[in-house]
Structure formats: C-alpha cells, structure tokens
Amino acid sequence: MQLVLNDEEVIPIPLDDFVQEAWVLQYNRASFQGGLEVLVERLAACFASSLAECLDPDLKLPTEAQLKYATAIARDLGVALPPEALRFRGAMTEFIDRFADTHKRRRQS
C-alpha cells in the first residue's frame, strides 16, 4: 500500500501480513456485497483524520481554547486576528504570545 502525493511523491505504507490479509478480505467483502463505495468513503475519512494527526503541532488547526482566547484578545485590544492564525496552531500561538500580556494588563486595570 502507498500514499501518492501530487501524482509524483510516493510514500510506502508498510502493513504487516495480518493487516494486509484483513484488508484484502474487507475489500473483497465490500465488493461482493455492493458496499465498495461505503468502504472507500470510510477509508478516506480514516486516512484524512490520521494524516491530520501526523502533522507537526504548529501546522495543526488552532484549538477551540486558542480561538476563544485570541478572539477575546483581538476584541479587547482592537487588533486584527491574522488569517494565518486561524489556520495554523503555530501562528495562533505567536499571536497569543505577542498580545497576551497586554491583554492581561488591560483586564486588570
């Protein structure tokens, strides 16, 4: 099994003999029972979720807590929340780190 990126890059996915055999059985079962489309959708969803978990932490989506805190900071200080901070946890962390102390001081006074 392999993952193909950009029609050029190939990443082999090593499967042990048991998993390889089980997937052949699963595929054949789905094909025979007319459920191949459902299996493909389920497999695609699992791969997408697994691939997202393999990203470096700074490239993952920001957490809900980060979004909530950054929104409060932006509103309180009247600063724009950069689009990149809404997409990447690392950029969100940088935004929060940059403005958190000022936000805290303003809330204390």
mmCIF file of N, CA and C in Angstrom:
data_model
loop_
_atom_site.group_PDB
_atom_site.id
_atom_site.type_symbol
_atom_site.label_atom_id
_atom_site.label_comp_id
_atom_site.label_asym_id
_atom_site.label_seq_id
_atom_site.Cartn_x
_atom_site.Cartn_y
_atom_site.Cartn_z
ATOM 1 N N MET A 1 0.859 -1.163 0.000
ATOM 2 C CA MET A 1 0.000 0.000 0.000
ATOM 3 C C MET A 1 0.905 1.226 0.000
ATOM 4 N N GLN A 2 0.417 2.285 -0.654
ATOM 5 C CA GLN A 2 1.203 3.506 -0.706
ATOM 6 C C GLN A 2 0.290 4.714 -0.811
ATOM 7 N N LEU A 3 0.826 5.820 -0.375
ATOM 8 C CA LEU A 3 0.146 7.096 -0.459
ATOM 9 C C LEU A 3 0.841 7.889 -1.552
ATOM 10 N N VAL A 4 0.059 8.432 -2.488
ATOM 11 C CA VAL A 4 0.623 9.193 -3.600
ATOM 12 C C VAL A 4 0.241 10.655 -3.413
ATOM 13 N N LEU A 5 1.255 11.521 -3.384
ATOM 14 C CA LEU A 5 1.056 12.959 -3.237
ATOM 15 C C LEU A 5 1.423 13.656 -4.538
ATOM 16 N N ASN A 6 0.592 14.576 -4.975
ATOM 17 C CA ASN A 6 0.890 15.385 -6.168
ATOM 18 C C ASN A 6 1.215 14.537 -7.391
ATOM 19 N N ASP A 7 0.654 13.362 -7.490
ATOM 20 C CA ASP A 7 0.866 12.440 -8.615
ATOM 21 C C ASP A 7 2.330 12.077 -8.829
ATOM 22 N N GLU A 8 3.205 12.421 -7.892
ATOM 23 C CA GLU A 8 4.629 12.134 -8.060
ATOM 24 C C GLU A 8 5.240 11.498 -6.825
ATOM 25 N N GLU A 9 5.047 12.134 -5.685
ATOM 26 C CA GLU A 9 5.650 11.649 -4.446
ATOM 27 C C GLU A 9 4.893 10.426 -3.950
ATOM 28 N N VAL A 10 5.637 9.375 -3.641
ATOM 29 C CA VAL A 10 5.036 8.132 -3.167
ATOM 30 C C VAL A 10 5.588 7.816 -1.782
ATOM 31 N N ILE A 11 4.684 7.580 -0.861
ATOM 32 C CA ILE A 11 5.068 7.203 0.495
ATOM 33 C C ILE A 11 4.571 5.782 0.732
ATOM 34 N N PRO A 12 5.493 4.838 0.854
ATOM 35 C CA PRO A 12 5.049 3.464 1.126
ATOM 36 C C PRO A 12 4.431 3.368 2.518
ATOM 37 N N ILE A 13 3.360 2.620 2.632
ATOM 38 C CA ILE A 13 2.703 2.394 3.913
ATOM 39 C C ILE A 13 2.894 0.920 4.257
ATOM 40 N N PRO A 14 3.811 0.653 5.178
ATOM 41 C CA PRO A 14 4.090 -0.746 5.500
ATOM 42 C C PRO A 14 2.943 -1.357 6.315
ATOM 43 N N LEU A 15 2.453 -2.469 5.850
ATOM 44 C CA LEU A 15 1.415 -3.207 6.562
ATOM 45 C C LEU A 15 1.955 -4.582 6.903
ATOM 46 N N ASP A 16 1.709 -5.036 8.128
ATOM 47 C CA ASP A 16 2.133 -6.392 8.447
ATOM 48 C C ASP A 16 1.212 -7.379 7.725
ATOM 49 N N ASP A 17 1.601 -8.630 7.717
ATOM 50 C CA ASP A 17 0.863 -9.642 6.957
ATOM 51 C C ASP A 17 -0.586 -9.752 7.395
ATOM 52 N N PHE A 18 -0.840 -9.672 8.707
ATOM 53 C CA PHE A 18 -2.211 -9.787 9.202
ATOM 54 C C PHE A 18 -3.093 -8.657 8.666
ATOM 55 N N VAL A 19 -2.600 -7.408 8.760
ATOM 56 C CA VAL A 19 -3.391 -6.268 8.304
ATOM 57 C C VAL A 19 -3.599 -6.332 6.799
ATOM 58 N N GLN A 20 -2.571 -6.717 6.077
ATOM 59 C CA GLN A 20 -2.686 -6.854 4.615
ATOM 60 C C GLN A 20 -3.771 -7.876 4.272
ATOM 61 N N GLU A 21 -3.740 -9.022 4.922
ATOM 62 C CA GLU A 21 -4.731 -10.071 4.673
ATOM 63 C C GLU A 21 -6.139 -9.595 5.043
ATOM 64 N N ALA A 22 -6.253 -8.925 6.189
ATOM 65 C CA ALA A 22 -7.555 -8.446 6.632
ATOM 66 C C ALA A 22 -8.132 -7.415 5.663
ATOM 67 N N TRP A 23 -7.280 -6.537 5.125
ATOM 68 C CA TRP A 23 -7.773 -5.537 4.178
ATOM 69 C C TRP A 23 -8.195 -6.166 2.861
ATOM 70 N N VAL A 24 -7.505 -7.195 2.432
ATOM 71 C CA VAL A 24 -7.938 -7.915 1.224
ATOM 72 C C VAL A 24 -9.316 -8.540 1.467
ATOM 73 N N LEU A 25 -9.504 -9.159 2.625
ATOM 74 C CA LEU A 25 -10.803 -9.735 2.968
ATOM 75 C C LEU A 25 -11.876 -8.649 3.045
ATOM 76 N N GLN A 26 -11.552 -7.517 3.674
ATOM 77 C CA GLN A 26 -12.503 -6.403 3.798
ATOM 78 C C GLN A 26 -12.899 -5.881 2.429
ATOM 79 N N TYR A 27 -11.922 -5.692 1.571
ATOM 80 C CA TYR A 27 -12.188 -5.187 0.220
ATOM 81 C C TYR A 27 -13.058 -6.159 -0.563
ATOM 82 N N ASN A 28 -12.707 -7.427 -0.506
ATOM 83 C CA ASN A 28 -13.491 -8.439 -1.219
ATOM 84 C C ASN A 28 -14.920 -8.511 -0.675
ATOM 85 N N ARG A 29 -15.079 -8.433 0.634
ATOM 86 C CA ARG A 29 -16.415 -8.447 1.243
ATOM 87 C C ARG A 29 -17.232 -7.269 0.741
ATOM 88 N N ALA A 30 -16.618 -6.092 0.765
ATOM 89 C CA ALA A 30 -17.340 -4.901 0.310
ATOM 90 C C ALA A 30 -17.686 -5.001 -1.169
ATOM 91 N N SER A 31 -16.775 -5.504 -1.970
ATOM 92 C CA SER A 31 -17.033 -5.659 -3.404
ATOM 93 C C SER A 31 -18.181 -6.629 -3.647
ATOM 94 N N PHE A 32 -18.150 -7.744 -2.968
ATOM 95 C CA PHE A 32 -19.163 -8.785 -3.142
ATOM 96 C C PHE A 32 -20.530 -8.319 -2.671
ATOM 97 N N GLN A 33 -20.565 -7.561 -1.591
ATOM 98 C CA GLN A 33 -21.843 -7.131 -1.014
ATOM 99 C C GLN A 33 -22.331 -5.789 -1.577
ATOM 100 N N GLY A 34 -21.602 -5.245 -2.529
ATOM 101 C CA GLY A 34 -22.019 -3.989 -3.135
ATOM 102 C C GLY A 34 -21.764 -2.766 -2.270
ATOM 103 N N GLY A 35 -20.883 -2.893 -1.295
ATOM 104 C CA GLY A 35 -20.620 -1.785 -0.391
ATOM 105 C C GLY A 35 -19.254 -1.162 -0.581
ATOM 106 N N LEU A 36 -18.695 -1.287 -1.776
ATOM 107 C CA LEU A 36 -17.349 -0.771 -2.010
ATOM 108 C C LEU A 36 -17.288 0.745 -1.857
ATOM 109 N N GLU A 37 -18.324 1.434 -2.309
ATOM 110 C CA GLU A 37 -18.339 2.900 -2.200
ATOM 111 C C GLU A 37 -18.320 3.336 -0.731
ATOM 112 N N VAL A 38 -19.066 2.647 0.112
ATOM 113 C CA VAL A 38 -19.099 2.969 1.539
ATOM 114 C C VAL A 38 -17.736 2.706 2.165
ATOM 115 N N LEU A 39 -17.109 1.593 1.789
ATOM 116 C CA LEU A 39 -15.773 1.283 2.316
ATOM 117 C C LEU A 39 -14.766 2.344 1.894
ATOM 118 N N VAL A 40 -14.817 2.758 0.651
ATOM 119 C CA VAL A 40 -13.891 3.775 0.150
ATOM 120 C C VAL A 40 -14.081 5.088 0.915
ATOM 121 N N GLU A 41 -15.335 5.487 1.161
ATOM 122 C CA GLU A 41 -15.598 6.709 1.917
ATOM 123 C C GLU A 41 -15.076 6.597 3.347
ATOM 124 N N ARG A 42 -15.299 5.441 3.967
ATOM 125 C CA ARG A 42 -14.833 5.234 5.346
ATOM 126 C C ARG A 42 -13.301 5.261 5.404
ATOM 127 N N LEU A 43 -12.672 4.594 4.444
ATOM 128 C CA LEU A 43 -11.210 4.568 4.400
ATOM 129 C C LEU A 43 -10.652 5.970 4.171
ATOM 130 N N ALA A 44 -11.272 6.734 3.283
ATOM 131 C CA ALA A 44 -10.811 8.102 3.017
ATOM 132 C C ALA A 44 -10.923 8.964 4.265
ATOM 133 N N ALA A 45 -12.022 8.831 4.997
ATOM 134 C CA ALA A 45 -12.201 9.604 6.225
ATOM 135 C C ALA A 45 -11.155 9.226 7.263
ATOM 136 N N CYS A 46 -10.876 7.932 7.394
ATOM 137 C CA CYS A 46 -9.862 7.479 8.361
ATOM 138 C C CYS A 46 -8.473 7.985 7.984
ATOM 139 N N PHE A 47 -8.141 7.932 6.697
ATOM 140 C CA PHE A 47 -6.840 8.422 6.253
ATOM 141 C C PHE A 47 -6.715 9.918 6.509
ATOM 142 N N ALA A 48 -7.763 10.669 6.187
ATOM 143 C CA ALA A 48 -7.710 12.118 6.386
ATOM 144 C C ALA A 48 -7.484 12.453 7.850
ATOM 145 N N SER A 49 -8.185 11.776 8.732
ATOM 146 C CA SER A 49 -8.030 12.012 10.163
ATOM 147 C C SER A 49 -6.629 11.625 10.634
ATOM 148 N N SER A 50 -6.149 10.482 10.179
ATOM 149 C CA SER A 50 -4.813 10.022 10.576
ATOM 150 C C SER A 50 -3.726 10.939 10.052
ATOM 151 N N LEU A 51 -3.866 11.394 8.821
ATOM 152 C CA LEU A 51 -2.865 12.300 8.252
ATOM 153 C C LEU A 51 -2.821 13.613 9.015
ATOM 154 N N ALA A 52 -3.976 14.114 9.418
ATOM 155 C CA ALA A 52 -4.020 15.359 10.196
ATOM 156 C C ALA A 52 -3.295 15.181 11.525
ATOM 157 N N GLU A 53 -3.422 14.017 12.130
ATOM 158 C CA GLU A 53 -2.759 13.765 13.406
ATOM 159 C C GLU A 53 -1.240 13.644 13.253
ATOM 160 N N CYS A 54 -0.769 13.367 12.057
ATOM 161 C CA CYS A 54 0.672 13.219 11.820
ATOM 162 C C CYS A 54 1.383 14.553 11.584
ATOM 163 N N LEU A 55 0.613 15.622 11.436
ATOM 164 C CA LEU A 55 1.218 16.938 11.214
ATOM 165 C C LEU A 55 2.006 17.384 12.438
ATOM 166 N N ASP A 56 3.040 18.188 12.209
ATOM 167 C CA ASP A 56 3.728 18.827 13.315
ATOM 168 C C ASP A 56 2.711 19.689 14.054
ATOM 169 N N PRO A 57 2.859 19.821 15.362
ATOM 170 C CA PRO A 57 1.854 20.564 16.148
ATOM 171 C C PRO A 57 1.578 21.975 15.639
ATOM 172 N N ASP A 58 2.591 22.678 15.159
ATOM 173 C CA ASP A 58 2.380 24.059 14.713
ATOM 174 C C ASP A 58 1.577 24.150 13.417
ATOM 175 N N LEU A 59 1.450 23.030 12.698
ATOM 176 C CA LEU A 59 0.703 23.023 11.446
ATOM 177 C C LEU A 59 -0.725 22.510 11.610
ATOM 178 N N LYS A 60 -1.079 22.106 12.811
ATOM 179 C CA LYS A 60 -2.449 21.663 13.066
ATOM 180 C C LYS A 60 -3.352 22.876 13.219
ATOM 181 N N LEU A 61 -4.664 22.628 13.194
ATOM 182 C CA LEU A 61 -5.620 23.709 13.422
ATOM 183 C C LEU A 61 -5.493 24.223 14.851
ATOM 184 N N PRO A 62 -5.783 25.500 15.072
ATOM 185 C CA PRO A 62 -5.796 26.012 16.441
ATOM 186 C C PRO A 62 -6.866 25.296 17.266
ATOM 187 N N THR A 63 -6.639 25.236 18.569
ATOM 188 C CA THR A 63 -7.633 24.615 19.451
ATOM 189 C C THR A 63 -8.797 25.590 19.659
ATOM 190 N N GLU A 64 -9.900 25.052 20.142
ATOM 191 C CA GLU A 64 -11.048 25.910 20.455
ATOM 192 C C GLU A 64 -10.677 26.935 21.528
ATOM 193 N N ALA A 65 -9.896 26.494 22.521
ATOM 194 C CA ALA A 65 -9.476 27.417 23.589
ATOM 195 C C ALA A 65 -8.620 28.546 23.010
ATOM 196 N N GLN A 66 -7.712 28.217 22.092
ATOM 197 C CA GLN A 66 -6.894 29.253 21.467
ATOM 198 C C GLN A 66 -7.775 30.243 20.697
ATOM 199 N N LEU A 67 -8.718 29.717 19.929
ATOM 200 C CA LEU A 67 -9.604 30.588 19.150
ATOM 201 C C LEU A 67 -10.396 31.531 20.051
ATOM 202 N N LYS A 68 -10.915 31.003 21.120
ATOM 203 C CA LYS A 68 -11.708 31.811 22.045
ATOM 204 C C LYS A 68 -10.848 32.904 22.695
ATOM 205 N N TYR A 69 -9.656 32.524 23.160
ATOM 206 C CA TYR A 69 -8.768 33.478 23.821
ATOM 207 C C TYR A 69 -8.272 34.533 22.838
ATOM 208 N N ALA A 70 -7.876 34.110 21.644
ATOM 209 C CA ALA A 70 -7.367 35.055 20.647
ATOM 210 C C ALA A 70 -8.453 36.028 20.206
ATOM 211 N N THR A 71 -9.679 35.545 20.093
ATOM 212 C CA THR A 71 -10.790 36.419 19.733
ATOM 213 C C THR A 71 -11.016 37.470 20.817
ATOM 214 N N ALA A 72 -10.933 37.049 22.070
ATOM 215 C CA ALA A 72 -11.074 37.999 23.181
ATOM 216 C C ALA A 72 -9.952 39.025 23.159
ATOM 217 N N ILE A 73 -8.736 38.575 22.895
ATOM 218 C CA ILE A 73 -7.592 39.497 22.817
ATOM 219 C C ILE A 73 -7.814 40.501 21.693
ATOM 220 N N ALA A 74 -8.168 40.004 20.515
ATOM 221 C CA ALA A 74 -8.352 40.878 19.357
ATOM 222 C C ALA A 74 -9.442 41.910 19.609
ATOM 223 N N ARG A 75 -10.547 41.484 20.206
ATOM 224 C CA ARG A 75 -11.653 42.389 20.509
ATOM 225 C C ARG A 75 -11.232 43.428 21.541
ATOM 226 N N ASP A 76 -10.578 42.968 22.599
ATOM 227 C CA ASP A 76 -10.183 43.860 23.696
ATOM 228 C C ASP A 76 -9.153 44.890 23.258
ATOM 229 N N LEU A 77 -8.197 44.459 22.453
ATOM 230 C CA LEU A 77 -7.109 45.364 22.061
ATOM 231 C C LEU A 77 -7.357 46.057 20.724
ATOM 232 N N GLY A 78 -8.413 45.656 20.029
ATOM 233 C CA GLY A 78 -8.703 46.268 18.735
ATOM 234 C C GLY A 78 -7.674 45.936 17.678
ATOM 235 N N VAL A 79 -7.129 44.734 17.749
ATOM 236 C CA VAL A 79 -6.155 44.303 16.744
ATOM 237 C C VAL A 79 -6.789 43.219 15.871
ATOM 238 N N ALA A 80 -6.297 43.128 14.655
ATOM 239 C CA ALA A 80 -6.814 42.119 13.730
ATOM 240 C C ALA A 80 -6.198 40.757 14.043
ATOM 241 N N LEU A 81 -7.012 39.760 13.944
ATOM 242 C CA LEU A 81 -6.555 38.382 14.094
ATOM 243 C C LEU A 81 -6.113 37.910 12.707
ATOM 244 N N PRO A 82 -4.821 37.665 12.507
ATOM 245 C CA PRO A 82 -4.326 37.314 11.174
ATOM 246 C C PRO A 82 -4.974 36.026 10.644
ATOM 247 N N PRO A 83 -5.284 35.993 9.361
ATOM 248 C CA PRO A 83 -5.882 34.792 8.770
ATOM 249 C C PRO A 83 -5.052 33.533 9.013
ATOM 250 N N GLU A 84 -3.742 33.672 8.983
ATOM 251 C CA GLU A 84 -2.874 32.513 9.197
ATOM 252 C C GLU A 84 -3.043 31.948 10.607
ATOM 253 N N ALA A 85 -3.327 32.815 11.569
ATOM 254 C CA ALA A 85 -3.538 32.354 12.943
ATOM 255 C C ALA A 85 -4.808 31.525 13.058
ATOM 256 N N LEU A 86 -5.770 31.772 12.184
ATOM 257 C CA LEU A 86 -6.999 30.990 12.189
ATOM 258 C C LEU A 86 -6.817 29.626 11.531
ATOM 259 N N ARG A 87 -5.720 29.470 10.802
ATOM 260 C CA ARG A 87 -5.468 28.224 10.087
ATOM 261 C C ARG A 87 -4.445 27.325 10.760
ATOM 262 N N PHE A 88 -3.465 27.925 11.433
ATOM 263 C CA PHE A 88 -2.351 27.142 11.967
ATOM 264 C C PHE A 88 -2.137 27.423 13.448
ATOM 265 N N ARG A 89 -1.959 26.378 14.210
ATOM 266 C CA ARG A 89 -1.757 26.483 15.657
ATOM 267 C C ARG A 89 -0.498 27.278 15.991
ATOM 268 N N GLY A 90 0.554 27.110 15.212
ATOM 269 C CA GLY A 90 1.796 27.837 15.477
ATOM 270 C C GLY A 90 1.614 29.337 15.333
ATOM 271 N N ALA A 91 0.947 29.751 14.274
ATOM 272 C CA ALA A 91 0.685 31.183 14.073
ATOM 273 C C ALA A 91 -0.243 31.715 15.156
ATOM 274 N N MET A 92 -1.186 30.892 15.589
ATOM 275 C CA MET A 92 -2.091 31.302 16.662
ATOM 276 C C MET A 92 -1.315 31.479 17.958
ATOM 277 N N THR A 93 -0.410 30.573 18.243
ATOM 278 C CA THR A 93 0.419 30.678 19.446
ATOM 279 C C THR A 93 1.243 31.957 19.417
ATOM 280 N N GLU A 94 1.809 32.288 18.251
ATOM 281 C CA GLU A 94 2.583 33.518 18.122
ATOM 282 C C GLU A 94 1.710 34.749 18.383
ATOM 283 N N PHE A 95 0.489 34.761 17.850
ATOM 284 C CA PHE A 95 -0.421 35.878 18.083
ATOM 285 C C PHE A 95 -0.725 36.017 19.568
ATOM 286 N N ILE A 96 -1.064 34.914 20.198
ATOM 287 C CA ILE A 96 -1.401 34.952 21.631
ATOM 288 C C ILE A 96 -0.196 35.401 22.451
ATOM 289 N N ASP A 97 0.969 34.843 22.151
ATOM 290 C CA ASP A 97 2.182 35.214 22.885
ATOM 291 C C ASP A 97 2.491 36.709 22.728
ATOM 292 N N ARG A 98 2.219 37.227 21.556
ATOM 293 C CA ARG A 98 2.532 38.633 21.288
ATOM 294 C C ARG A 98 1.636 39.586 22.085
ATOM 295 N N PHE A 99 0.358 39.224 22.266
ATOM 296 C CA PHE A 99 -0.596 40.159 22.856
ATOM 297 C C PHE A 99 -1.129 39.766 24.227
ATOM 298 N N ALA A 100 -0.823 38.581 24.720
ATOM 299 C CA ALA A 100 -1.434 38.099 25.973
ATOM 300 C C ALA A 100 -1.116 39.001 27.167
ATOM 301 N N ASP A 101 0.135 39.419 27.323
ATOM 302 C CA ASP A 101 0.494 40.249 28.475
ATOM 303 C C ASP A 101 -0.244 41.593 28.457
ATOM 304 N N THR A 102 -0.318 42.208 27.293
ATOM 305 C CA THR A 102 -1.028 43.476 27.168
ATOM 306 C C THR A 102 -2.508 43.285 27.484
ATOM 307 N N HIS A 103 -3.064 42.215 26.989
ATOM 308 C CA HIS A 103 -4.479 41.897 27.257
ATOM 309 C C HIS A 103 -4.711 41.697 28.750
ATOM 310 N N LYS A 104 -3.835 40.962 29.409
ATOM 311 C CA LYS A 104 -3.983 40.720 30.850
ATOM 312 C C LYS A 104 -3.883 42.021 31.635
ATOM 313 N N ARG A 105 -2.910 42.856 31.285
ATOM 314 C CA ARG A 105 -2.749 44.143 31.994
ATOM 315 C C ARG A 105 -3.986 45.019 31.810
ATOM 316 N N ARG A 106 -4.522 45.033 30.618
ATOM 317 C CA ARG A 106 -5.711 45.855 30.358
ATOM 318 C C ARG A 106 -6.908 45.345 31.173
ATOM 319 N N ARG A 107 -7.036 44.065 31.299
ATOM 320 C CA ARG A 107 -8.162 43.490 32.048
ATOM 321 C C ARG A 107 -8.013 43.728 33.552
ATOM 322 N N GLN A 108 -6.776 43.827 34.035
ATOM 323 C CA GLN A 108 -6.537 44.044 35.456
ATOM 324 C C GLN A 108 -6.774 45.488 35.870
ATOM 325 N N SER A 109 -6.664 46.378 34.906
ATOM 326 C CA SER A 109 -6.821 47.810 35.273
ATOM 327 C C SER A 109 -8.219 48.307 35.033
#
